[in-house]
Amino acid sequence: MSERGGGAFDPDTIASEGTYEAALHAAGGAVALVEALVGGVASVGFCGLRPPGHHAEPREAMGFCFFNNIAVAAQHALNALGLERVFVLDWDVHHGNGTNDVFHASPQVLFASIHQYPWYPGTGPLTDVGSGDGEGYSINLPVPSGAGEDVWLSLVEHVVMPAARAFEPQLVLISAGFDAHRDDPLGMCMLEASSFASMAVWMRSLADSLGVPVGAMLEGGYDLRALAASCAATLGALRDGGEPSSVEPHPLAVEAARVVGRRWPLPLAGGAATS
Ligand SMILES: [Zn+2]
């Protein structure tokens, strides 16, 4: 296949003659967002990117993704903008395997993914915590088919938030897929548009408490009404912020805290980090 020709990378990932340029624009849009955020032009931002990016590996397009937009942007913030720590929350219903792999051995990017499991692409068990210098810097939070916001919001509040606070990122990024919505045909989770807003309020709260910017980049989302409503709810929540609402620790959060708590000070795991 030529650089600008069409063709199928895999059964899900079909390229047309316009795909290469569109994918460059998507990755460039993610970079432009991060430049605006780090440069102080805006403290909150959202990129409605297509094609999405979080499944793309450094040398492999997959899962509708060609370039890993959020990974390119996060690495740009580290390489070109002088940042040392970037936090990424991936709330797409599918595991962000590409982003996870790009930063698997890096302590400069704390990557957290909440995803239906087992499900496409099959990666992201709780036990995958990163490797080498990045051990502990991958937080994989699998949830079962049918999981609703009681599970998702508990993981955000009781696992993701305390770890991210302790990491003290200089930039908060979100791989904002909306296919965990109950109406989505490619996921089997039960979130509502308001559930995404609740997660966004937590991320805005994290950013505000650290005095750093927060940006979200669109990933999946395949029921167009649900996608539109969820995007709008997320945009409003990121803009307005507010007090996050607390939920009870779900048993899955307690289980996850036992693993994540080995590296990060999680109250559910006794509160003490070990390194
Ligand atoms: Zn997805």
mmCIF file of C-alpha atoms and ligand atoms in Angstrom:
data_model
loop_
_atom_site.group_PDB
_atom_site.id
_atom_site.type_symbol
_atom_site.label_atom_id
_atom_site.label_comp_id
_atom_site.label_asym_id
_atom_site.label_seq_id
_atom_site.Cartn_x
_atom_site.Cartn_y
_atom_site.Cartn_z
ATOM 1 C CA MET A 1 0.000 0.000 0.000
ATOM 2 C CA SER A 2 1.391 3.422 -0.854
ATOM 3 C CA GLU A 3 1.535 6.149 1.761
ATOM 4 C CA ARG A 4 -1.501 7.897 0.300
ATOM 5 C CA GLY A 5 -3.369 4.940 -1.166
ATOM 6 C CA GLY A 6 -6.363 3.240 0.354
ATOM 7 C CA GLY A 7 -6.626 -0.274 1.722
ATOM 8 C CA ALA A 8 -7.349 -2.335 4.795
ATOM 9 C CA PHE A 9 -4.813 -2.537 7.637
ATOM 10 C CA ASP A 10 -7.122 -4.995 9.347
ATOM 11 C CA PRO A 11 -10.843 -5.779 9.023
ATOM 12 C CA ASP A 12 -11.695 -2.787 11.274
ATOM 13 C CA THR A 13 -9.173 -0.328 9.958
ATOM 14 C CA ILE A 14 -9.883 0.729 6.412
ATOM 15 C CA ALA A 15 -7.988 3.586 4.806
ATOM 16 C CA SER A 16 -9.195 5.694 1.914
ATOM 17 C CA GLU A 17 -7.030 8.015 -0.165
ATOM 18 C CA GLY A 18 -7.824 10.784 2.294
ATOM 19 C CA THR A 19 -6.993 8.850 5.449
ATOM 20 C CA TYR A 20 -3.294 9.688 5.672
ATOM 21 C CA GLU A 21 -3.933 13.424 5.572
ATOM 22 C CA ALA A 22 -6.908 13.157 7.950
ATOM 23 C CA ALA A 23 -4.833 11.138 10.414
ATOM 24 C CA LEU A 24 -2.035 13.717 10.249
ATOM 25 C CA HIS A 25 -4.579 16.440 11.016
ATOM 26 C CA ALA A 26 -5.944 14.470 13.963
ATOM 27 C CA ALA A 27 -2.501 14.003 15.502
ATOM 28 C CA GLY A 28 -1.697 17.629 14.703
ATOM 29 C CA GLY A 29 -4.912 18.738 16.365
ATOM 30 C CA ALA A 30 -3.948 16.890 19.512
ATOM 31 C CA VAL A 31 -0.535 18.571 19.462
ATOM 32 C CA ALA A 32 -2.134 21.979 18.901
ATOM 33 C CA LEU A 33 -4.441 21.427 21.871
ATOM 34 C CA VAL A 34 -1.530 20.539 24.141
ATOM 35 C CA GLU A 35 0.453 23.554 22.918
ATOM 36 C CA ALA A 36 -2.499 25.820 23.709
ATOM 37 C CA LEU A 37 -2.947 24.274 27.157
ATOM 38 C CA VAL A 38 0.715 24.291 28.157
ATOM 39 C CA GLY A 39 1.220 27.722 26.594
ATOM 40 C CA GLY A 40 -1.516 29.196 28.760
ATOM 41 C CA VAL A 41 -3.878 30.044 25.914
ATOM 42 C CA ALA A 42 -6.566 27.937 27.596
ATOM 43 C CA SER A 43 -6.835 25.957 30.816
ATOM 44 C CA VAL A 44 -9.443 23.525 29.484
ATOM 45 C CA GLY A 45 -9.832 22.096 25.992
ATOM 46 C CA PHE A 46 -11.473 19.402 23.909
ATOM 47 C CA CYS A 47 -10.459 18.020 20.512
ATOM 48 C CA GLY A 48 -13.140 16.343 18.390
ATOM 49 C CA LEU A 49 -10.643 14.225 16.466
ATOM 50 C CA ARG A 50 -11.312 11.709 13.706
ATOM 51 C CA PRO A 51 -9.791 9.256 13.144
ATOM 52 C CA PRO A 52 -9.342 8.339 16.813
ATOM 53 C CA GLY A 53 -5.991 7.170 18.130
ATOM 54 C CA HIS A 54 -5.743 5.108 21.300
ATOM 55 C CA HIS A 55 -5.433 1.665 19.674
ATOM 56 C CA ALA A 56 -2.644 2.729 17.292
ATOM 57 C CA GLU A 57 0.747 1.230 18.104
ATOM 58 C CA PRO A 58 4.013 2.909 17.085
ATOM 59 C CA ARG A 59 4.299 0.684 14.016
ATOM 60 C CA GLU A 60 0.761 -0.584 13.563
ATOM 61 C CA ALA A 61 -2.619 0.927 12.720
ATOM 62 C CA MET A 62 -5.488 -0.935 14.366
ATOM 63 C CA GLY A 63 -9.014 -0.575 15.712
ATOM 64 C CA PHE A 64 -10.017 2.430 13.522
ATOM 65 C CA CYS A 65 -6.819 4.203 14.671
ATOM 66 C CA PHE A 66 -3.842 5.259 12.525
ATOM 67 C CA PHE A 67 -1.710 7.603 14.631
ATOM 68 C CA ASN A 68 -2.005 7.597 18.403
ATOM 69 C CA ASN A 69 -3.123 11.203 18.761
ATOM 70 C CA ILE A 70 -2.972 11.437 22.542
ATOM 71 C CA ALA A 71 0.392 9.654 22.752
ATOM 72 C CA VAL A 72 1.875 11.936 20.111
ATOM 73 C CA ALA A 73 0.568 14.957 22.011
ATOM 74 C CA ALA A 74 1.768 13.720 25.412
ATOM 75 C CA GLN A 75 5.220 12.932 24.031
ATOM 76 C CA HIS A 76 5.298 16.373 22.391
ATOM 77 C CA ALA A 77 4.575 17.953 25.768
ATOM 78 C CA LEU A 78 7.535 16.053 27.226
ATOM 79 C CA ASN A 79 9.973 16.516 24.342
ATOM 80 C CA ALA A 80 9.193 19.974 23.036
ATOM 81 C CA LEU A 81 7.339 21.811 25.799
ATOM 82 C CA GLY A 82 9.544 20.885 28.738
ATOM 83 C CA LEU A 83 7.029 18.962 30.814
ATOM 84 C CA GLU A 84 8.197 16.076 32.987
ATOM 85 C CA ARG A 85 4.928 14.435 34.053
ATOM 86 C CA VAL A 86 1.720 13.931 32.073
ATOM 87 C CA PHE A 87 -1.338 12.047 33.310
ATOM 88 C CA VAL A 88 -3.664 10.291 30.853
ATOM 89 C CA LEU A 89 -7.068 8.846 31.775
ATOM 90 C CA ASP A 90 -8.570 6.671 29.050
ATOM 91 C CA TRP A 91 -12.292 6.159 29.667
ATOM 92 C CA ASP A 92 -13.100 4.621 26.280
ATOM 93 C CA VAL A 93 -14.860 1.266 26.771
ATOM 94 C CA HIS A 94 -11.946 -0.441 24.992
ATOM 95 C CA HIS A 95 -8.465 -0.716 26.473
ATOM 96 C CA GLY A 96 -6.092 1.972 25.206
ATOM 97 C CA ASN A 97 -3.489 -0.589 24.213
ATOM 98 C CA GLY A 98 -1.506 1.753 21.987
ATOM 99 C CA THR A 99 -1.101 4.473 24.589
ATOM 100 C CA ASN A 100 -0.371 1.862 27.240
ATOM 101 C CA ASP A 101 2.371 0.321 25.099
ATOM 102 C CA VAL A 102 3.961 3.629 24.066
ATOM 103 C CA PHE A 103 4.456 4.629 27.726
ATOM 104 C CA HIS A 104 4.743 1.145 29.252
ATOM 105 C CA ALA A 105 8.301 1.691 30.499
ATOM 106 C CA SER A 106 8.019 5.439 31.105
ATOM 107 C CA PRO A 107 7.682 7.037 34.541
ATOM 108 C CA GLN A 108 6.905 10.368 32.838
ATOM 109 C CA VAL A 109 3.396 9.371 31.804
ATOM 110 C CA LEU A 110 0.965 7.906 34.305
ATOM 111 C CA PHE A 111 -1.588 6.062 32.186
ATOM 112 C CA ALA A 112 -4.905 4.881 33.627
ATOM 113 C CA SER A 113 -7.501 3.015 31.569
ATOM 114 C CA ILE A 114 -10.960 1.841 32.610
ATOM 115 C CA HIS A 115 -12.282 -0.640 30.082
ATOM 116 C CA GLN A 116 -14.650 -3.549 29.568
ATOM 117 C CA TYR A 117 -12.734 -6.817 29.901
ATOM 118 C CA PRO A 118 -12.431 -9.269 28.357
ATOM 119 C CA TRP A 119 -13.266 -7.323 25.203
ATOM 120 C CA TYR A 120 -11.506 -5.866 22.193
ATOM 121 C CA PRO A 121 -8.477 -5.678 21.944
ATOM 122 C CA GLY A 122 -7.966 -8.219 24.740
ATOM 123 C CA THR A 123 -5.223 -6.363 26.618
ATOM 124 C CA GLY A 124 -5.232 -4.435 29.889
ATOM 125 C CA PRO A 125 -5.589 -6.842 32.814
ATOM 126 C CA LEU A 126 -5.322 -5.395 36.322
ATOM 127 C CA THR A 127 -1.931 -7.074 36.641
ATOM 128 C CA ASP A 128 -0.412 -5.014 33.787
ATOM 129 C CA VAL A 129 1.181 -2.225 35.810
ATOM 130 C CA GLY A 130 3.907 -1.184 33.365
ATOM 131 C CA SER A 131 7.497 -2.314 33.075
ATOM 132 C CA GLY A 132 11.065 -1.261 33.797
ATOM 133 C CA ASP A 133 11.278 2.338 35.004
ATOM 134 C CA GLY A 134 7.552 2.595 34.241
ATOM 135 C CA GLU A 135 6.503 -0.163 36.638
ATOM 136 C CA GLY A 136 3.522 1.174 38.556
ATOM 137 C CA TYR A 137 2.858 3.876 35.964
ATOM 138 C CA SER A 138 0.263 1.853 34.039
ATOM 139 C CA ILE A 139 -3.050 1.528 35.876
ATOM 140 C CA ASN A 140 -5.340 -0.935 34.127
ATOM 141 C CA LEU A 141 -8.851 -1.159 35.529
ATOM 142 C CA PRO A 142 -10.910 -3.823 33.759
ATOM 143 C CA VAL A 143 -14.664 -3.890 34.357
ATOM 144 C CA PRO A 144 -17.161 -6.593 33.375
ATOM 145 C CA SER A 145 -19.804 -6.370 30.691
ATOM 146 C CA GLY A 146 -22.810 -4.539 32.096
ATOM 147 C CA ALA A 147 -20.787 -2.303 34.447
ATOM 148 C CA GLY A 148 -22.523 0.974 35.219
ATOM 149 C CA GLU A 149 -21.489 4.244 36.790
ATOM 150 C CA ASP A 150 -21.422 2.795 40.289
ATOM 151 C CA VAL A 151 -18.361 0.825 39.145
ATOM 152 C CA TRP A 152 -16.786 3.418 36.839
ATOM 153 C CA LEU A 153 -17.152 6.396 39.180
ATOM 154 C CA SER A 154 -15.894 4.372 42.121
ATOM 155 C CA LEU A 155 -12.748 3.462 40.182
ATOM 156 C CA VAL A 156 -12.220 7.089 39.206
ATOM 157 C CA GLU A 157 -12.718 8.427 42.720
ATOM 158 C CA HIS A 158 -11.046 5.752 44.806
ATOM 159 C CA VAL A 159 -8.254 4.476 42.536
ATOM 160 C CA VAL A 160 -7.494 6.900 39.706
ATOM 161 C CA MET A 161 -7.794 10.159 41.619
ATOM 162 C CA PRO A 162 -5.495 9.426 44.575
ATOM 163 C CA ALA A 163 -2.850 7.911 42.284
ATOM 164 C CA ALA A 164 -3.024 10.844 39.883
ATOM 165 C CA ARG A 165 -2.851 13.382 42.719
ATOM 166 C CA ALA A 166 0.260 11.709 44.105
ATOM 167 C CA PHE A 167 1.866 11.681 40.646
ATOM 168 C CA GLU A 168 1.454 15.487 40.490
ATOM 169 C CA PRO A 169 1.113 15.774 36.714
ATOM 170 C CA GLN A 170 1.781 19.059 34.941
ATOM 171 C CA LEU A 171 -0.903 18.263 32.376
ATOM 172 C CA VAL A 172 -4.068 16.156 32.562
ATOM 173 C CA LEU A 173 -5.250 14.493 29.354
ATOM 174 C CA ILE A 174 -8.322 12.355 28.712
ATOM 175 C CA SER A 175 -8.789 9.760 25.990
ATOM 176 C CA ALA A 176 -12.495 10.498 25.871
ATOM 177 C CA GLY A 177 -14.291 7.674 24.143
ATOM 178 C CA PHE A 178 -18.033 7.510 24.681
ATOM 179 C CA ASP A 179 -18.657 3.894 23.774
ATOM 180 C CA ALA A 180 -19.234 2.872 27.407
ATOM 181 C CA HIS A 181 -22.631 4.588 27.003
ATOM 182 C CA ARG A 182 -25.523 2.157 27.487
ATOM 183 C CA ASP A 183 -26.774 2.765 23.913
ATOM 184 C CA ASP A 184 -23.439 2.150 22.206
ATOM 185 C CA PRO A 185 -23.399 -0.835 19.831
ATOM 186 C CA LEU A 186 -19.676 -1.598 20.342
ATOM 187 C CA GLY A 187 -19.641 -1.733 24.140
ATOM 188 C CA MET A 188 -21.767 -3.426 26.773
ATOM 189 C CA CYS A 189 -21.377 -1.017 29.679
ATOM 190 C CA MET A 190 -24.209 1.066 31.083
ATOM 191 C CA LEU A 191 -22.995 4.645 31.423
ATOM 192 C CA GLU A 192 -25.252 7.647 30.786
ATOM 193 C CA ALA A 193 -24.193 10.988 29.323
ATOM 194 C CA SER A 194 -24.205 12.315 32.878
ATOM 195 C CA SER A 195 -21.734 9.591 33.918
ATOM 196 C CA PHE A 196 -19.142 11.048 31.536
ATOM 197 C CA ALA A 197 -19.850 14.481 32.963
ATOM 198 C CA SER A 198 -19.187 13.113 36.449
ATOM 199 C CA MET A 199 -15.825 11.703 35.350
ATOM 200 C CA ALA A 200 -14.995 15.003 33.651
ATOM 201 C CA VAL A 201 -15.760 16.901 36.874
ATOM 202 C CA TRP A 202 -13.255 14.670 38.674
ATOM 203 C CA MET A 203 -10.608 15.397 36.042
ATOM 204 C CA ARG A 204 -11.287 19.137 36.185
ATOM 205 C CA SER A 205 -11.045 18.912 39.964
ATOM 206 C CA LEU A 206 -7.708 17.099 39.675
ATOM 207 C CA ALA A 207 -6.358 19.742 37.306
ATOM 208 C CA ASP A 208 -7.639 22.623 39.432
ATOM 209 C CA SER A 209 -6.180 21.196 42.631
ATOM 210 C CA LEU A 210 -2.771 21.025 40.959
ATOM 211 C CA GLY A 211 -3.127 24.309 39.058
ATOM 212 C CA VAL A 212 -2.589 22.602 35.702
ATOM 213 C CA PRO A 213 -4.595 22.437 32.461
ATOM 214 C CA VAL A 214 -6.845 19.584 31.313
ATOM 215 C CA GLY A 215 -7.583 18.511 27.746
ATOM 216 C CA ALA A 216 -9.789 15.775 26.311
ATOM 217 C CA MET A 217 -9.443 14.059 22.962
ATOM 218 C CA LEU A 218 -12.233 12.145 21.284
ATOM 219 C CA GLU A 219 -11.771 8.404 20.908
ATOM 220 C CA GLY A 220 -14.633 5.943 20.231
ATOM 221 C CA GLY A 221 -18.396 6.446 20.282
ATOM 222 C CA TYR A 222 -20.714 4.749 17.784
ATOM 223 C CA ASP A 223 -24.296 5.663 18.695
ATOM 224 C CA LEU A 224 -24.475 9.166 17.317
ATOM 225 C CA ARG A 225 -27.190 10.446 19.671
ATOM 226 C CA ALA A 226 -25.394 9.066 22.701
ATOM 227 C CA LEU A 227 -22.090 10.379 21.390
ATOM 228 C CA ALA A 228 -23.474 13.881 20.890
ATOM 229 C CA ALA A 229 -25.159 13.984 24.305
ATOM 230 C CA SER A 230 -22.094 12.568 26.055
ATOM 231 C CA CYS A 231 -19.725 14.988 24.323
ATOM 232 C CA ALA A 232 -21.923 17.914 25.251
ATOM 233 C CA ALA A 233 -22.165 16.764 28.861
ATOM 234 C CA THR A 234 -18.385 16.338 29.043
ATOM 235 C CA LEU A 235 -17.713 19.745 27.514
ATOM 236 C CA GLY A 236 -20.038 21.417 29.992
ATOM 237 C CA ALA A 237 -18.502 19.593 32.933
ATOM 238 C CA LEU A 238 -14.943 20.399 31.876
ATOM 239 C CA ARG A 239 -15.896 24.049 31.435
ATOM 240 C CA ASP A 240 -17.901 24.458 34.619
ATOM 241 C CA GLY A 241 -16.094 22.105 36.997
ATOM 242 C CA GLY A 242 -17.742 21.986 40.386
ATOM 243 C CA GLU A 243 -17.693 19.680 43.357
ATOM 244 C CA PRO A 244 -17.364 16.022 42.353
ATOM 245 C CA SER A 245 -19.960 13.740 43.886
ATOM 246 C CA SER A 246 -18.638 10.924 46.033
ATOM 247 C CA VAL A 247 -19.717 7.293 45.669
ATOM 248 C CA GLU A 248 -19.225 4.222 47.825
ATOM 249 C CA PRO A 249 -16.141 2.118 47.125
ATOM 250 C CA HIS A 250 -17.267 -0.705 44.820
ATOM 251 C CA PRO A 251 -15.778 -4.170 45.440
ATOM 252 C CA LEU A 252 -13.920 -3.877 42.129
ATOM 253 C CA ALA A 253 -12.295 -0.663 43.358
ATOM 254 C CA VAL A 254 -11.242 -2.412 46.539
ATOM 255 C CA GLU A 255 -9.727 -5.224 44.474
ATOM 256 C CA ALA A 256 -7.973 -2.786 42.131
ATOM 257 C CA ALA A 257 -6.647 -0.781 45.073
ATOM 258 C CA ARG A 258 -4.776 -3.837 46.311
ATOM 259 C CA VAL A 259 -2.700 -3.794 43.105
ATOM 260 C CA VAL A 260 -2.474 -0.065 42.404
ATOM 261 C CA GLY A 261 -1.854 0.616 46.110
ATOM 262 C CA ARG A 262 1.521 -1.119 45.896
ATOM 263 C CA ARG A 263 2.844 1.965 44.110
ATOM 264 C CA TRP A 264 0.424 4.782 44.945
ATOM 265 C CA PRO A 265 -1.017 5.976 48.261
ATOM 266 C CA LEU A 266 -4.639 4.874 48.003
ATOM 267 C CA PRO A 267 -6.849 5.263 51.072
ATOM 268 C CA LEU A 268 -8.622 2.015 50.126
ATOM 269 C CA ALA A 269 -5.303 0.192 50.312
ATOM 270 C CA GLY A 270 -4.258 1.716 53.629
ATOM 271 C CA GLY A 271 -2.971 4.946 52.187
ATOM 272 C CA ALA A 272 0.761 4.326 52.160
ATOM 273 C CA ALA A 273 2.872 4.134 49.025
ATOM 274 C CA THR A 274 5.726 1.670 49.133
ATOM 275 C CA SER A 275 8.300 3.460 47.034
HETATM 276 ZN ZN ZN B 1 -13.658 2.242 21.998
#
